[in-house]
PDB file of C-alpha atoms in Angstrom:
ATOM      1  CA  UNK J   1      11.660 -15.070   5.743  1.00  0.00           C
ATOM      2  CA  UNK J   2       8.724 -13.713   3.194  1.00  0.00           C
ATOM      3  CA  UNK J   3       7.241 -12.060   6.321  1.00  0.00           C
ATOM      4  CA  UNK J   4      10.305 -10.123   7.184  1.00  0.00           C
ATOM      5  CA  UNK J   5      10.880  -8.884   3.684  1.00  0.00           C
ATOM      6  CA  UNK J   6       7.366  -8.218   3.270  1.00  0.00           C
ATOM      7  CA  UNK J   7       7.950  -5.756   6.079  1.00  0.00           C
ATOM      8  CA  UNK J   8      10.899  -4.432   5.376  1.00  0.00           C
ATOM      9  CA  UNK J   9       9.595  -3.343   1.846  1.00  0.00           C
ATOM     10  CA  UNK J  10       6.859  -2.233   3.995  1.00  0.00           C
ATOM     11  CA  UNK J  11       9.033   0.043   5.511  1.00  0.00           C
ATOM     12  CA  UNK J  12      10.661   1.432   2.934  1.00  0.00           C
ATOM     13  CA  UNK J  13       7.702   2.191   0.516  1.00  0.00           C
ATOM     14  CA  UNK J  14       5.919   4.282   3.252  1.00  0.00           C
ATOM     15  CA  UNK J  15       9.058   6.208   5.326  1.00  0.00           C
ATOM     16  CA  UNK J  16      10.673   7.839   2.463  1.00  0.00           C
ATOM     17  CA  UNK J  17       9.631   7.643  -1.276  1.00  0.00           C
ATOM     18  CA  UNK J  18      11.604   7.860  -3.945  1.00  0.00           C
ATOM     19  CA  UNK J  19      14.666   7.905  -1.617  1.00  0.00           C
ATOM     20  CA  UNK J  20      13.772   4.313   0.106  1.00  0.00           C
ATOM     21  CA  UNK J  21      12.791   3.180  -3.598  1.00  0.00           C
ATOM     22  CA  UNK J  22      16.543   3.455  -4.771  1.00  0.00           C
ATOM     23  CA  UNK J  23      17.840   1.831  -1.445  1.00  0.00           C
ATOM     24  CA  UNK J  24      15.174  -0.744  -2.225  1.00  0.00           C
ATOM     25  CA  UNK J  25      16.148  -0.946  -5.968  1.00  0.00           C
ATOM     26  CA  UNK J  26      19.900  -0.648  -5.197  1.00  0.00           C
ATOM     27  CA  UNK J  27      19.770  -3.243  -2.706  1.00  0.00           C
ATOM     28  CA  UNK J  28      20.556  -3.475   1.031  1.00  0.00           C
ATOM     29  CA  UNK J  29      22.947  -5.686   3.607  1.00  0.00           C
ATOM     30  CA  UNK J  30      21.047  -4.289   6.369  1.00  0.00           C
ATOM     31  CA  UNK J  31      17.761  -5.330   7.504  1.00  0.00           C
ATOM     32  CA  UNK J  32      15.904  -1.990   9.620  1.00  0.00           C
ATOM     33  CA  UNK J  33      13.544  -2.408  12.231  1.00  0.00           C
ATOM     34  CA  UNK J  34      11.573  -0.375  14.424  1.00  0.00           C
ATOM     35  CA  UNK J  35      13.748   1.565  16.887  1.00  0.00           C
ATOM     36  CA  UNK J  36      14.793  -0.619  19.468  1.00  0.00           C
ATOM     37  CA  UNK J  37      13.658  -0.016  23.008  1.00  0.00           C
ATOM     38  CA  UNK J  38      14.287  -0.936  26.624  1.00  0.00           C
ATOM     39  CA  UNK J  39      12.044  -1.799  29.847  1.00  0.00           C
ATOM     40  CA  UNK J  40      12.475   0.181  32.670  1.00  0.00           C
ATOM     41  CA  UNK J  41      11.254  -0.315  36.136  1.00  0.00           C
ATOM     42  CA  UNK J  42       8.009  -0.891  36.685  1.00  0.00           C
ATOM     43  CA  UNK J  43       7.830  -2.385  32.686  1.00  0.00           C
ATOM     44  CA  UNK J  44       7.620   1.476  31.159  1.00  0.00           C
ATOM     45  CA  UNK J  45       9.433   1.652  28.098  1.00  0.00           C
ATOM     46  CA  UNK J  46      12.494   4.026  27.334  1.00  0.00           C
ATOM     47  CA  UNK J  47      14.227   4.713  24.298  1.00  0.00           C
ATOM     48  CA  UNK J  48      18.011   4.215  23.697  1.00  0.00           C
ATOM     49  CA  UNK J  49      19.129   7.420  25.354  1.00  0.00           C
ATOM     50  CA  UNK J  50      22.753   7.015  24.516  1.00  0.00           C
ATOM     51  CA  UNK J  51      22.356   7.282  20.338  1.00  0.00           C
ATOM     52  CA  UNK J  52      19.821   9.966  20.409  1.00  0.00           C
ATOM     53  CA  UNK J  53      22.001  11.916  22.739  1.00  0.00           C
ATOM     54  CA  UNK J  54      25.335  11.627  20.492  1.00  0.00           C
ATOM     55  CA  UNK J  55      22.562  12.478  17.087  1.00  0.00           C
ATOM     56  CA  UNK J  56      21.939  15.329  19.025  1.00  0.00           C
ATOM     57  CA  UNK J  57      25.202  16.157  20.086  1.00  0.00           C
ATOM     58  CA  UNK J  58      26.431  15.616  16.130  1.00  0.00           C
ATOM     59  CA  UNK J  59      23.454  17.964  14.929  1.00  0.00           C
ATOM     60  CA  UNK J  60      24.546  20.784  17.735  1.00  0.00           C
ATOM     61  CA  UNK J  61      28.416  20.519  17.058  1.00  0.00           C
ATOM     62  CA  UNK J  62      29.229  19.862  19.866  1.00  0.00           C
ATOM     63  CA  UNK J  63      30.515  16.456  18.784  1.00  0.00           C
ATOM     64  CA  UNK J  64      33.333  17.111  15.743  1.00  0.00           C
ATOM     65  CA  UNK J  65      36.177  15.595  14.013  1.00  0.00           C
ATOM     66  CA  UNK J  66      34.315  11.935  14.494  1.00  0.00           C
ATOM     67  CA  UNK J  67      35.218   9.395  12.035  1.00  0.00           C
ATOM     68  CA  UNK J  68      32.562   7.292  11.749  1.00  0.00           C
ATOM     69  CA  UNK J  69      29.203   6.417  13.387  1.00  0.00           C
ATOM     70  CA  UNK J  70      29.632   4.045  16.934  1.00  0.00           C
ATOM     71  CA  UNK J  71      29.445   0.517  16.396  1.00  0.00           C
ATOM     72  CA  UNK J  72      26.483   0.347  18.894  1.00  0.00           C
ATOM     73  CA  UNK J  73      24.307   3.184  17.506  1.00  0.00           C
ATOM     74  CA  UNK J  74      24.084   1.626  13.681  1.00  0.00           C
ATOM     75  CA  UNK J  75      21.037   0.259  13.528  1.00  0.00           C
ATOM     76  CA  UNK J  76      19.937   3.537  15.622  1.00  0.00           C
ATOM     77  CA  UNK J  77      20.702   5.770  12.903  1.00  0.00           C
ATOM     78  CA  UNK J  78      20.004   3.324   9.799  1.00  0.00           C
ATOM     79  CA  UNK J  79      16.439   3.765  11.254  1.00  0.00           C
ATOM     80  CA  UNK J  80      16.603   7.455  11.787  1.00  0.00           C
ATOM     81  CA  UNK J  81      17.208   8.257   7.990  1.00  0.00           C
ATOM     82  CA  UNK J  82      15.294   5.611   6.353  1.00  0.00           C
ATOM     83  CA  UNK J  83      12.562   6.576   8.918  1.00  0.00           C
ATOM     84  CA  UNK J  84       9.565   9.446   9.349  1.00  0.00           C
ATOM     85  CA  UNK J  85      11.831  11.526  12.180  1.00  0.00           C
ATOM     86  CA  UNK J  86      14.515  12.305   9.161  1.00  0.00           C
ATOM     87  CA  UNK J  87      12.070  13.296   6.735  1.00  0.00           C
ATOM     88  CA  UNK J  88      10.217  15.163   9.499  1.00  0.00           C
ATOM     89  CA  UNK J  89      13.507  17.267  10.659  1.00  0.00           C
ATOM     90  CA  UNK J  90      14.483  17.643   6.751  1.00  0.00           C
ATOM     91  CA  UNK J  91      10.838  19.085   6.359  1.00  0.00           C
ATOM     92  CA  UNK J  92      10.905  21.796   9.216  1.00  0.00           C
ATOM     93  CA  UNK J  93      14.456  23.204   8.475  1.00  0.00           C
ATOM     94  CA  UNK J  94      13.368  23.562   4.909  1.00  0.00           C
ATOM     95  CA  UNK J  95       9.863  25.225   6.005  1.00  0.00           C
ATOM     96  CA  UNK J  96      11.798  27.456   8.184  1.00  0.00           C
ATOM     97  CA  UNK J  97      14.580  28.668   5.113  1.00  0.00           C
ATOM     98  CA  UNK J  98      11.046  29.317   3.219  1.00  0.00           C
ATOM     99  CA  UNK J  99       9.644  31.334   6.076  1.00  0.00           C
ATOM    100  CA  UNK J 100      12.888  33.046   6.109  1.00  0.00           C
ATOM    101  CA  UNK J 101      13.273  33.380   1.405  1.00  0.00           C
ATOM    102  CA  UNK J 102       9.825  34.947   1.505  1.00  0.00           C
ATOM    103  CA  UNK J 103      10.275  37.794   3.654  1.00  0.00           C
ATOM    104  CA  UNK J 104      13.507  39.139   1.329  1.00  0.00           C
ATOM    105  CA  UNK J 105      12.652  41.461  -0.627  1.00  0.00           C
ATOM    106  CA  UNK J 106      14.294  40.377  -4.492  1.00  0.00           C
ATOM    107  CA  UNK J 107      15.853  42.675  -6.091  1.00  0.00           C
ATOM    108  CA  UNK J 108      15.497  42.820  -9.843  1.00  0.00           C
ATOM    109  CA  UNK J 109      18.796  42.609 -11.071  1.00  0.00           C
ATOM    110  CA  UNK J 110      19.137  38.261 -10.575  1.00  0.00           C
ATOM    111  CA  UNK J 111      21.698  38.786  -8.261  1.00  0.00           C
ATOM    112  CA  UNK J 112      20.203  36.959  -5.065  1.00  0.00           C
ATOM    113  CA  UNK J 113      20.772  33.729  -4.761  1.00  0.00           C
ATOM    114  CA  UNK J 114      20.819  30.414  -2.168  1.00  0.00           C
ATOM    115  CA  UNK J 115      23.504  28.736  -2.025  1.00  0.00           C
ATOM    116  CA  UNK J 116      22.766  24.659  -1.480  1.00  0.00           C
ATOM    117  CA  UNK J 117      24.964  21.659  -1.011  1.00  0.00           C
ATOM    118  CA  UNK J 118      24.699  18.729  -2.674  1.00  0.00           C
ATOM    119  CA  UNK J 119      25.442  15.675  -1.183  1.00  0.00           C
ATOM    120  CA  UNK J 120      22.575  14.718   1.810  1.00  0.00           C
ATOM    121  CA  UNK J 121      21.333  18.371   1.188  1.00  0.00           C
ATOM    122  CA  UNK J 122      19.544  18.218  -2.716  1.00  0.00           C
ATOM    123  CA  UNK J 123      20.767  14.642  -3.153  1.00  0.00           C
ATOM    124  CA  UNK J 124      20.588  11.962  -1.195  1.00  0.00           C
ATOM    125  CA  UNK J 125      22.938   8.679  -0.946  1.00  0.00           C
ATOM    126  CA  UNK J 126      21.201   6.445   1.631  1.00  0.00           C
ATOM    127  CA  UNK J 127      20.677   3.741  -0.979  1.00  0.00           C
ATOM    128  CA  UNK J 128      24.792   3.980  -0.988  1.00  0.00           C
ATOM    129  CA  UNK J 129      25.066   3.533   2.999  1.00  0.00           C
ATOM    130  CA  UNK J 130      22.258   0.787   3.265  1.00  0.00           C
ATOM    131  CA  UNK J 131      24.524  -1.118   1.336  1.00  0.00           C
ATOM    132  CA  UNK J 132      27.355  -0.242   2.809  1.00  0.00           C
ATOM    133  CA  UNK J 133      26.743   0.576   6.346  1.00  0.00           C
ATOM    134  CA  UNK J 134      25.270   3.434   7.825  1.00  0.00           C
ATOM    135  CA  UNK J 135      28.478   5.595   9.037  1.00  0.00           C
ATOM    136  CA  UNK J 136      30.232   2.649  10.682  1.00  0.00           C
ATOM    137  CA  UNK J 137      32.576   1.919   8.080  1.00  0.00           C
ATOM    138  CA  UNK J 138      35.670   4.345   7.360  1.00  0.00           C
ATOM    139  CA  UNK J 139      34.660   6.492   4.526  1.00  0.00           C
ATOM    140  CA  UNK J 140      35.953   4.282   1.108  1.00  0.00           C
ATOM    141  CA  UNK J 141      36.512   7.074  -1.771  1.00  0.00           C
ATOM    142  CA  UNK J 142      36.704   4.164  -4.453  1.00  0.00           C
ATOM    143  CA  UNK J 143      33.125   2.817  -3.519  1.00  0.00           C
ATOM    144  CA  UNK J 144      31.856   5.895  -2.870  1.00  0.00           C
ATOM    145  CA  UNK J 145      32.681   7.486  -6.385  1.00  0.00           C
ATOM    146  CA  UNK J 146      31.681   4.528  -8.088  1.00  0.00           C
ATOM    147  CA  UNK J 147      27.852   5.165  -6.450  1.00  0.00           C
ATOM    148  CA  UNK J 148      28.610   9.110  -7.441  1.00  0.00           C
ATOM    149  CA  UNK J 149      29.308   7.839 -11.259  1.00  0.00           C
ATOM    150  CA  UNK J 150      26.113   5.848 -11.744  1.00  0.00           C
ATOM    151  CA  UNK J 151      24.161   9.346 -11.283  1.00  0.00           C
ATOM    152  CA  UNK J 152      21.620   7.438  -9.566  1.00  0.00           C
ATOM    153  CA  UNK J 153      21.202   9.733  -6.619  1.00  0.00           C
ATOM    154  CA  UNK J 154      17.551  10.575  -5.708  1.00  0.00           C
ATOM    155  CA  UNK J 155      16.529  13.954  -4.512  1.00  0.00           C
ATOM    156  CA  UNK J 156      15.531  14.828  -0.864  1.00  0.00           C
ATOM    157  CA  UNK J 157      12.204  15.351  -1.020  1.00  0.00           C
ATOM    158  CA  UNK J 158      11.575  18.642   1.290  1.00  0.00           C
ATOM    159  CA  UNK J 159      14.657  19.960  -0.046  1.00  0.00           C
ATOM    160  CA  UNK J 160      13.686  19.569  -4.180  1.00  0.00           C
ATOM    161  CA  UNK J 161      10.251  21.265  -2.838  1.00  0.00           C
ATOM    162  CA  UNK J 162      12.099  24.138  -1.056  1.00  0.00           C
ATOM    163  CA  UNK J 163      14.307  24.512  -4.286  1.00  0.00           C
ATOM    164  CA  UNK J 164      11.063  25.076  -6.566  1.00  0.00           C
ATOM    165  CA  UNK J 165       9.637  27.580  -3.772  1.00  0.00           C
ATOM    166  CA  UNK J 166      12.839  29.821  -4.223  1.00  0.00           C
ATOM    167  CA  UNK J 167      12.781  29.660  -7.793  1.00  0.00           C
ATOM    168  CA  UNK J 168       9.248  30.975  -7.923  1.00  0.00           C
ATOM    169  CA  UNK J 169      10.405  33.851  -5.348  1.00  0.00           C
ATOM    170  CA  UNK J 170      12.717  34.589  -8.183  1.00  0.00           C
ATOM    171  CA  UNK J 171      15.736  33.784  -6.384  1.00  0.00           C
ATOM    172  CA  UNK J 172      18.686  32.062  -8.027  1.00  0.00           C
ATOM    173  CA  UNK J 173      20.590  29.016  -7.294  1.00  0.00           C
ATOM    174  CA  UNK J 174      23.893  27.555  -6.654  1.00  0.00           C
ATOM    175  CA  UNK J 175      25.140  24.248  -6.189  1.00  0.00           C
ATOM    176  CA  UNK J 176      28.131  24.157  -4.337  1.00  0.00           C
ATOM    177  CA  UNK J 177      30.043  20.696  -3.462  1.00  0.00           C
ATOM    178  CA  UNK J 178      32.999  19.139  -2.425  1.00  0.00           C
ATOM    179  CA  UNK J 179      32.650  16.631  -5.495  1.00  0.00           C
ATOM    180  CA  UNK J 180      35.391  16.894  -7.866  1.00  0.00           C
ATOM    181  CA  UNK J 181      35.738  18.975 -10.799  1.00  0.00           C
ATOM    182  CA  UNK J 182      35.621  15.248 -13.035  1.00  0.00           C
ATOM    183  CA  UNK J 183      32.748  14.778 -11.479  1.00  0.00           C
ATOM    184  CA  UNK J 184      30.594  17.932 -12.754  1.00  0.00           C
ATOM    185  CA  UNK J 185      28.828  16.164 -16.074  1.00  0.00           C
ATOM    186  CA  UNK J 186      27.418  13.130 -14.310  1.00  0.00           C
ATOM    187  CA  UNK J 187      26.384  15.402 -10.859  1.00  0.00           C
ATOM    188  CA  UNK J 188      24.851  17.768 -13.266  1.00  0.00           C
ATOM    189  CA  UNK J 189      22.872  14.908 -15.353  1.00  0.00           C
ATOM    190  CA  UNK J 190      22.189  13.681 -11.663  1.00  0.00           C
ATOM    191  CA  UNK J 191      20.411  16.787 -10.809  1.00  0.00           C
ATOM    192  CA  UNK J 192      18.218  17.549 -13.483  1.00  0.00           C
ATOM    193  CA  UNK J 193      17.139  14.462 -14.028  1.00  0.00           C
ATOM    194  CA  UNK J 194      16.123  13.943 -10.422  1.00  0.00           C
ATOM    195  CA  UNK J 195      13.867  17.689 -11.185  1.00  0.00           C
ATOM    196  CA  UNK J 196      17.002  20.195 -10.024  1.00  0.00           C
ATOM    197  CA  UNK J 197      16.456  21.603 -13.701  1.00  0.00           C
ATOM    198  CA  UNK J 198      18.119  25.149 -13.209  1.00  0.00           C
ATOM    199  CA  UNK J 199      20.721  26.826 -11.785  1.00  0.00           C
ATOM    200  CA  UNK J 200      22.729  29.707 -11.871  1.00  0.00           C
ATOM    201  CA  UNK J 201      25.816  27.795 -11.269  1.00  0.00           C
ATOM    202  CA  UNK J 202      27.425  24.299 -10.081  1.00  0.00           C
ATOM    203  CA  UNK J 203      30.748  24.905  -8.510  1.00  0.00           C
ATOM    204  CA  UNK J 204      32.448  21.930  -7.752  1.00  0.00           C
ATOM    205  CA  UNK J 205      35.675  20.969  -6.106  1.00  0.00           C
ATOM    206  CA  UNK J 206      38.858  21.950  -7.666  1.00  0.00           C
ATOM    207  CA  UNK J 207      41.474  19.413  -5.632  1.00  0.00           C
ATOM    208  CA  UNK J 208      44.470  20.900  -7.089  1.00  0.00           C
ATOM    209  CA  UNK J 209      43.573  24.285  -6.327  1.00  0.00           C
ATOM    210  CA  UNK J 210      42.673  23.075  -2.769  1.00  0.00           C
ATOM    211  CA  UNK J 211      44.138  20.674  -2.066  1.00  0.00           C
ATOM    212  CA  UNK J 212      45.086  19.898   2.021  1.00  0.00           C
ATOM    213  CA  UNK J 213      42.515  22.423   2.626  1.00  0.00           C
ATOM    214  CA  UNK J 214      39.400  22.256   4.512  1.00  0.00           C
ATOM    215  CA  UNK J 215      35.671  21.764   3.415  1.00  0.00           C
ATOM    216  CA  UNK J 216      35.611  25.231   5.241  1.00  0.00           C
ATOM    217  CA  UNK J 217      38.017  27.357   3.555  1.00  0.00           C
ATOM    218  CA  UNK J 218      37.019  26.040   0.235  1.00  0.00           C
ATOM    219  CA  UNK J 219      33.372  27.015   0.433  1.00  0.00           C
ATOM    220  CA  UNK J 220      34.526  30.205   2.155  1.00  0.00           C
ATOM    221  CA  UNK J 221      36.525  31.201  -0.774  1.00  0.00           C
ATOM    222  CA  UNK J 222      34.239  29.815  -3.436  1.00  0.00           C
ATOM    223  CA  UNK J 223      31.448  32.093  -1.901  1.00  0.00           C
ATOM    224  CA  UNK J 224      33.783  34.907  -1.643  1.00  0.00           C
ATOM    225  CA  UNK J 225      33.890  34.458  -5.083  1.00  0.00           C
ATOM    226  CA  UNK J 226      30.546  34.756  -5.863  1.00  0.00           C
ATOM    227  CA  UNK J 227      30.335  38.083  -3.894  1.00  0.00           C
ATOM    228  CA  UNK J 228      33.135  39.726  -5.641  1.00  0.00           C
ATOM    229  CA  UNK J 229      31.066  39.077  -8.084  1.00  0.00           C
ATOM    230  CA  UNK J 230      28.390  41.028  -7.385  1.00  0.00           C
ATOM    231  CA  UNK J 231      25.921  38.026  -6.093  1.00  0.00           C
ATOM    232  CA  UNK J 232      24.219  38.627  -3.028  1.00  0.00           C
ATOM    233  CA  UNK J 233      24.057  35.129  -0.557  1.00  0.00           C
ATOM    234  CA  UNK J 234      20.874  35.375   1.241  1.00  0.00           C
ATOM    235  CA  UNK J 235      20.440  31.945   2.208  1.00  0.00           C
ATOM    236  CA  UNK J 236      22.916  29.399   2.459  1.00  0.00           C
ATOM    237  CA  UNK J 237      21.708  25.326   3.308  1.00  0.00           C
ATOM    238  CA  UNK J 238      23.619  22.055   4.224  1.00  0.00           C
ATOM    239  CA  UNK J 239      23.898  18.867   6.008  1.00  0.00           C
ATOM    240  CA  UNK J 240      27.740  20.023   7.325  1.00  0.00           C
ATOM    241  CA  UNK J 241      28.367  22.597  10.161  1.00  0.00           C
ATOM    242  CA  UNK J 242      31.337  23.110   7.331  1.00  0.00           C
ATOM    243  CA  UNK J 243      28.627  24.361   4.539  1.00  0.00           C
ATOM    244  CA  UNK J 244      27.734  27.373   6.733  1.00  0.00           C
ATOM    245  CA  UNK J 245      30.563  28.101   8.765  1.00  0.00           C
ATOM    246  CA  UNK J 246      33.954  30.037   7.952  1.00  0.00           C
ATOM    247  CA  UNK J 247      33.016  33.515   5.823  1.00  0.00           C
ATOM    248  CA  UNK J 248      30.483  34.762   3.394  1.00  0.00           C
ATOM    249  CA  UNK J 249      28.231  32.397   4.467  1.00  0.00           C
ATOM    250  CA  UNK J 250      25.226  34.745   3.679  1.00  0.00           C
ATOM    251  CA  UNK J 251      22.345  36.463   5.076  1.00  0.00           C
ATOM    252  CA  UNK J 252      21.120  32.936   7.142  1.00  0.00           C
ATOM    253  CA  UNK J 253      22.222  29.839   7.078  1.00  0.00           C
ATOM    254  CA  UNK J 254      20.586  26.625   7.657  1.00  0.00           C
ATOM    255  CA  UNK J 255      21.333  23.321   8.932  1.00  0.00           C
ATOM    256  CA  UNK J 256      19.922  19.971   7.666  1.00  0.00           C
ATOM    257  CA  UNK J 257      20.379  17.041   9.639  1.00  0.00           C
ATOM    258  CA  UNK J 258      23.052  14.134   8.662  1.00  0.00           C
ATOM    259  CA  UNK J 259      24.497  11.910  11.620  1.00  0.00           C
ATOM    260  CA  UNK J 260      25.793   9.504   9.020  1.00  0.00           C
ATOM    261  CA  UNK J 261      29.331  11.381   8.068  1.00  0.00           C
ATOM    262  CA  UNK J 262      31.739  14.396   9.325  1.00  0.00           C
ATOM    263  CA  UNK J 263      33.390  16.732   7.021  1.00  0.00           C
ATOM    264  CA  UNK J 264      36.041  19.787   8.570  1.00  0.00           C
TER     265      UNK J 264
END
């Protein structure tokens, strides 16, 4: 038993950082392990085709309106974000939105800004789903708002570095999220004490003002918004094909990776 903790501690001290320090602080039901993988003819090894073909089909949407994560391709995906491959994919989509930021030319007048999620884009709950289940489980709004409330959310990594690159471009920076408008103090504390220390502005969520609407036509109006108001989107990042679809989604839009959850 003290040699499988030892290497799942292991594990998470070298895959993800800070992140796998809060699902290691926060405690986990699951226990990770290498990804599994199967003999083939001739004893060659395979991988589990099946879960990296419906990740892929999730991160291409060409998979949507899916509940929760298949039963059989848990452990698949607990490994996949508490592993190198997430932080690797999370690292080249934010290189490329950098390659991308530095060839804009700013204007002068602070209007240009990036527009960023929140949730599994600048903050990341995995120590939430190793407790609870990577994407199995149907989503539980009680639990998950009581994780939300103890602002205990650490930041993605490439994403807080990509952040700091834009500010020194002198672009600006909104947060917007589908959290609630109650919960803008403790998301903001969240932030900046995780090193998200400025903004332009954090729009969150207001549920009577949207409510029975989609993800999509609330961050197409709340960017619409932001137009009328003179602000120009040049970049726009998420972990949901819903943060850069619909309209006014900006110059380019990027997609981070998240096979965990679906939001329309």
């Amino acid at each position: 038993m003290k040699t499988l903790l030892f290497i799942f501690v292991t594990l998470l001290a070298t895959c993800h950082g800070d992140v796998l320090n809060h699902v290691h602080e926060h405690g986990s039901n699951f226990k990770i392990f290498p990804l599994r993988m199967k003999t083939g003819s001739g004893g060659h090894y395979i991988p589990e085709v099946s879960c990296a073909s419906w990740r892929l089909g999730v991160e291409a949407h060409n998979i949507i309106d899916w509940k929760t994560v298949p039963i059989e391709c848990e452990n698949y995906v607990g490994n996949y974000v508490l592993g190198d491959q997430y932080r690797a994919d999370s690292k080249f989509v934010n290189r490329e939105g950098f390659y991308y930021a530095r060839t804009v030319n700013v204007a002068d007048d602070g209007k240009d800004i990036w527009v960023f999620d929140i949730d599994e884009t600048t903050l990341s709950n995995l120590p939430y789903y190793a407790k609870h289940g990577f994407g199995v489980n149907p989503y539980n709004d009680t639990l998950f708002n009581e994780w939300v409330d103890l602002g205990a959310a650490p930041a993605l990594p490439e994403t807080q570095k990509f952040y700091n690159k834009l500010l020194n471009l002198g672009i600006k920076i909104v947060f917007l999220t589908g959290r609630p408008l109650k919960q803008r103090d403790i998301t903001a504390k969240n932030l900046k004490k995780v090193g998200y220390h400025t903004w332009e502005k954090l729009i969150l969520k207001d549920t009577t003002l949207y409510h029975g609407k989609t993800a999509v036509t609330y961050k197409s109006s709340e960017r619409k918004k932001l137009e009328e108001e003179g602000y120009r989107i040049i970049g726009n990042i998420g972990d949901q094909w819903s943060d850069i679809l619909g309209t006014n989604t900006g110059s380019r839009t990027f997609k981070l990776p998240d096979p965990l959850y679906y939001i329309a």
